[in-house]
mmCIF file of C-alpha atoms in Angstrom:
data_model
loop_
_atom_site.group_PDB
_atom_site.id
_atom_site.type_symbol
_atom_site.label_atom_id
_atom_site.label_comp_id
_atom_site.label_asym_id
_atom_site.label_seq_id
_atom_site.Cartn_x
_atom_site.Cartn_y
_atom_site.Cartn_z
ATOM 1 C CA MET A 60 -0.167 -0.319 -0.422
ATOM 2 C CA SER A 61 1.441 3.862 -0.568
ATOM 3 C CA GLN A 62 1.353 6.112 1.976
ATOM 4 C CA ALA A 63 -0.730 7.939 -0.285
ATOM 5 C CA THR A 64 -3.862 4.860 0.456
ATOM 6 C CA PHE A 65 -2.593 5.820 4.232
ATOM 7 C CA GLY A 66 -3.645 10.086 3.686
ATOM 8 C CA ASP A 67 -6.990 8.599 2.227
ATOM 9 C CA ASP A 68 -7.652 6.259 4.987
ATOM 10 C CA ASP A 69 -7.441 8.872 7.785
ATOM 11 C CA GLU A 70 -9.173 11.142 5.968
ATOM 12 C CA LEU A 71 -12.137 9.215 5.612
ATOM 13 C CA PHE A 72 -11.747 8.188 9.259
ATOM 14 C CA GLY A 73 -11.547 11.907 10.358
ATOM 15 C CA GLU A 74 -14.836 12.475 8.209
ATOM 16 C CA ALA A 75 -16.532 9.197 9.711
ATOM 17 C CA ALA A 76 -15.920 10.868 13.353
ATOM 18 C CA SER A 77 -17.352 13.956 12.070
ATOM 19 C CA GLU A 78 -20.457 11.929 10.577
ATOM 20 C CA MET A 79 -20.935 10.268 13.693
ATOM 21 C CA ARG A 80 -20.313 12.660 16.012
ATOM 22 C CA GLU A 81 -24.065 14.725 14.058
ATOM 23 C CA ASP A 82 -25.028 11.589 14.131
ATOM 24 C CA VAL A 83 -25.130 11.460 18.086
ATOM 25 C CA GLU A 84 -26.092 15.331 18.578
ATOM 26 C CA ALA A 85 -28.756 14.875 16.237
ATOM 27 C CA SER A 86 -30.265 11.811 18.062
ATOM 28 C CA LEU A 87 -29.996 13.826 20.649
ATOM 29 C CA GLU A 88 -31.522 16.282 20.061
ATOM 30 C CA GLN A 89 -34.800 13.991 18.692
ATOM 31 C CA ALA A 90 -34.961 12.673 21.912
ATOM 32 C CA TRP A 91 -35.301 15.916 23.964
ATOM 33 C CA GLU A 92 -37.871 17.436 21.741
ATOM 34 C CA ALA A 93 -39.454 13.973 21.915
ATOM 35 C CA LEU A 94 -39.871 14.626 25.973
ATOM 36 C CA PRO A 95 -42.990 16.682 27.692
ATOM 37 C CA ALA A 96 -42.636 20.097 27.381
ATOM 38 C CA ALA A 97 -42.631 21.775 30.766
ATOM 39 C CA ASP A 98 -45.522 23.510 30.893
ATOM 40 C CA ASP A 99 -47.865 20.510 29.558
ATOM 41 C CA ILE A 100 -46.966 19.360 32.815
ATOM 42 C CA TRP A 101 -47.665 21.790 34.835
ATOM 43 C CA GLU A 102 -51.468 23.746 33.794
ATOM 44 C CA SER A 103 -54.360 22.753 33.610
ATOM 45 C CA ASP A 104 -57.696 22.676 32.467
ATOM 46 C CA ALA A 105 -59.640 19.684 33.867
ATOM 47 C CA GLY A 106 -62.394 20.326 36.783
ATOM 48 C CA ASN A 107 -61.074 17.828 39.136
ATOM 49 C CA VAL A 108 -58.533 15.898 40.411
ATOM 50 C CA LEU A 109 -58.516 12.671 38.401
ATOM 51 C CA GLY A 110 -58.780 15.092 35.125
ATOM 52 C CA VAL A 111 -55.901 16.864 36.218
ATOM 53 C CA LEU A 112 -54.263 13.416 37.572
ATOM 54 C CA ASN A 113 -55.297 11.616 33.370
ATOM 55 C CA GLY A 114 -54.181 14.833 31.440
ATOM 56 C CA LEU A 115 -50.924 14.721 34.133
ATOM 57 C CA ASN A 116 -50.085 11.077 32.618
ATOM 58 C CA THR A 117 -51.132 11.863 28.768
ATOM 59 C CA ALA A 118 -48.549 14.630 29.380
ATOM 60 C CA LEU A 119 -46.001 12.704 31.043
ATOM 61 C CA ASP A 120 -45.440 10.758 27.545
ATOM 62 C CA ALA A 121 -41.904 10.869 27.459
ATOM 63 C CA GLY A 122 -42.747 9.423 23.566
ATOM 64 C CA ASP A 123 -39.646 8.954 21.423
ATOM 65 C CA ALA A 124 -36.813 9.577 24.117
ATOM 66 C CA GLU A 125 -35.763 7.253 24.262
ATOM 67 C CA ASP A 126 -35.824 5.607 20.704
ATOM 68 C CA HIS A 127 -33.358 9.033 20.306
ATOM 69 C CA LEU A 128 -31.323 8.111 23.559
ATOM 70 C CA ARG A 129 -30.363 4.074 22.481
ATOM 71 C CA ASP A 130 -29.300 4.953 18.770
ATOM 72 C CA ALA A 131 -27.308 8.331 20.459
ATOM 73 C CA LYS A 132 -26.320 5.746 23.085
ATOM 74 C CA LYS A 133 -25.331 3.118 20.344
ATOM 75 C CA TRP A 134 -22.862 5.713 17.222
ATOM 76 C CA PHE A 135 -21.856 6.906 20.886
ATOM 77 C CA THR A 136 -20.327 3.522 21.840
ATOM 78 C CA MET A 137 -19.133 2.673 17.937
ATOM 79 C CA GLY A 138 -17.808 6.373 17.862
ATOM 80 C CA GLN A 139 -15.448 6.147 21.755
ATOM 81 C CA ARG A 140 -14.771 2.635 20.526
ATOM 82 C CA ALA A 141 -12.892 3.095 17.441
ATOM 83 C CA ASP A 142 -11.641 6.298 19.325
ATOM 84 C CA ALA A 143 -13.365 8.466 17.080
ATOM 85 C CA PHE A 144 -13.825 11.252 18.813
ATOM 86 C CA ASP A 145 -11.452 13.812 20.143
ATOM 87 C CA ASP A 146 -13.100 15.219 23.370
ATOM 88 C CA ALA A 147 -16.367 12.541 23.716
ATOM 89 C CA ALA A 148 -16.830 13.921 27.760
ATOM 90 C CA ASP A 149 -19.969 16.895 26.269
ATOM 91 C CA LEU A 150 -21.656 13.962 24.493
ATOM 92 C CA GLU A 151 -20.897 12.066 27.636
ATOM 93 C CA ALA A 152 -22.557 14.076 29.897
ATOM 94 C CA GLU A 153 -25.879 14.865 27.822
ATOM 95 C CA ILE A 154 -26.185 11.416 27.224
ATOM 96 C CA ALA A 155 -26.535 10.413 31.030
ATOM 97 C CA ASP A 156 -28.071 14.086 31.484
ATOM 98 C CA LEU A 157 -30.924 12.592 29.575
ATOM 99 C CA GLU A 158 -31.107 9.276 30.322
ATOM 100 C CA GLU A 159 -32.049 10.552 33.743
ATOM 101 C CA THR A 160 -34.548 13.772 32.460
ATOM 102 C CA ILE A 161 -36.442 9.955 30.921
ATOM 103 C CA THR A 162 -35.910 8.329 33.833
ATOM 104 C CA SER A 163 -37.583 10.908 35.859
ATOM 105 C CA VAL A 164 -40.795 11.475 33.506
ATOM 106 C CA SER A 165 -40.788 7.712 33.752
ATOM 107 C CA GLU A 166 -40.893 7.498 37.408
ATOM 108 C CA ALA A 167 -43.203 10.739 37.789
ATOM 109 C CA SER A 168 -45.657 8.015 35.351
ATOM 110 C CA GLU A 169 -45.606 5.100 36.843
ATOM 111 C CA GLN A 170 -46.718 7.630 40.485
ATOM 112 C CA VAL A 171 -49.378 10.079 38.883
ATOM 113 C CA GLY A 172 -50.551 6.403 37.184
ATOM 114 C CA ASP A 173 -51.038 4.843 40.622
ATOM 115 C CA LEU A 174 -52.694 8.004 41.728
ATOM 116 C CA THR A 175 -54.994 8.444 39.235
ATOM 117 C CA ALA A 176 -56.388 4.521 40.291
ATOM 118 C CA THR A 177 -56.340 5.568 43.704
ATOM 119 C CA ILE A 178 -58.182 8.099 43.988
ATOM 120 C CA PRO A 179 -61.097 7.204 42.831
ATOM 121 C CA GLU A 180 -61.700 4.748 45.314
ATOM 122 C CA LEU A 181 -60.661 6.754 47.636
ATOM 123 C CA ARG A 182 -63.284 8.791 46.716
ATOM 124 C CA GLY A 183 -65.482 5.853 47.178
ATOM 125 C CA SER A 184 -64.288 5.239 50.559
ATOM 126 C CA LEU A 185 -64.747 8.414 51.773
ATOM 127 C CA GLU A 186 -68.054 8.304 50.401
ATOM 128 C CA ASP A 187 -68.830 5.583 51.944
ATOM 129 C CA ALA A 188 -67.952 6.030 55.371
ATOM 130 C CA GLY A 189 -69.345 7.676 58.534
ATOM 131 C CA PRO A 190 -72.834 7.258 59.474
ATOM 132 C CA ASP A 191 -75.444 5.519 57.664
ATOM 133 C CA ASP A 192 -78.051 8.022 56.232
ATOM 134 C CA ALA A 193 -80.980 4.991 56.453
ATOM 135 C CA ASP A 194 -79.890 4.887 60.003
ATOM 136 C CA ASP A 195 -80.163 8.460 61.017
ATOM 137 C CA ASP A 196 -83.903 8.544 59.802
ATOM 138 C CA ALA A 197 -84.556 5.189 61.750
ATOM 139 C CA ASP A 198 -83.350 7.748 64.563
ATOM 140 C CA ASP A 199 -84.944 10.673 64.397
ATOM 141 C CA GLU A 200 -88.715 8.504 63.505
ATOM 142 C CA GLU A 201 -88.070 6.606 67.193
#
């Protein structure tokens, strides 16, 4: 092989490394965009607690964020193993931040889902609790 071939290989590797970084960055951007907006989980037009919880549960959908994160991690891992990145600390930190945020959204969604199931039961229990109205009527007649 000639020296020129090695030079071309280095150039191709450099291009591939740049493209790989761009792929990671694009996947990270798509993942952030797929997460719910802060206002979507904060504001509600619902008339009762169950409506608020149902709306919140819908808003806490991470969408395709997990898939985009997986793509980013895949390309990042490949690039890191190939030693293709000059400095990957920023990508690694952003991947960790995104992963933490997705986990927080998922955990919140589970908690809201639990409350959504619990609140109607609690309401029913509170409505059934206390003195029975029929007993009160019987006592009044005596």
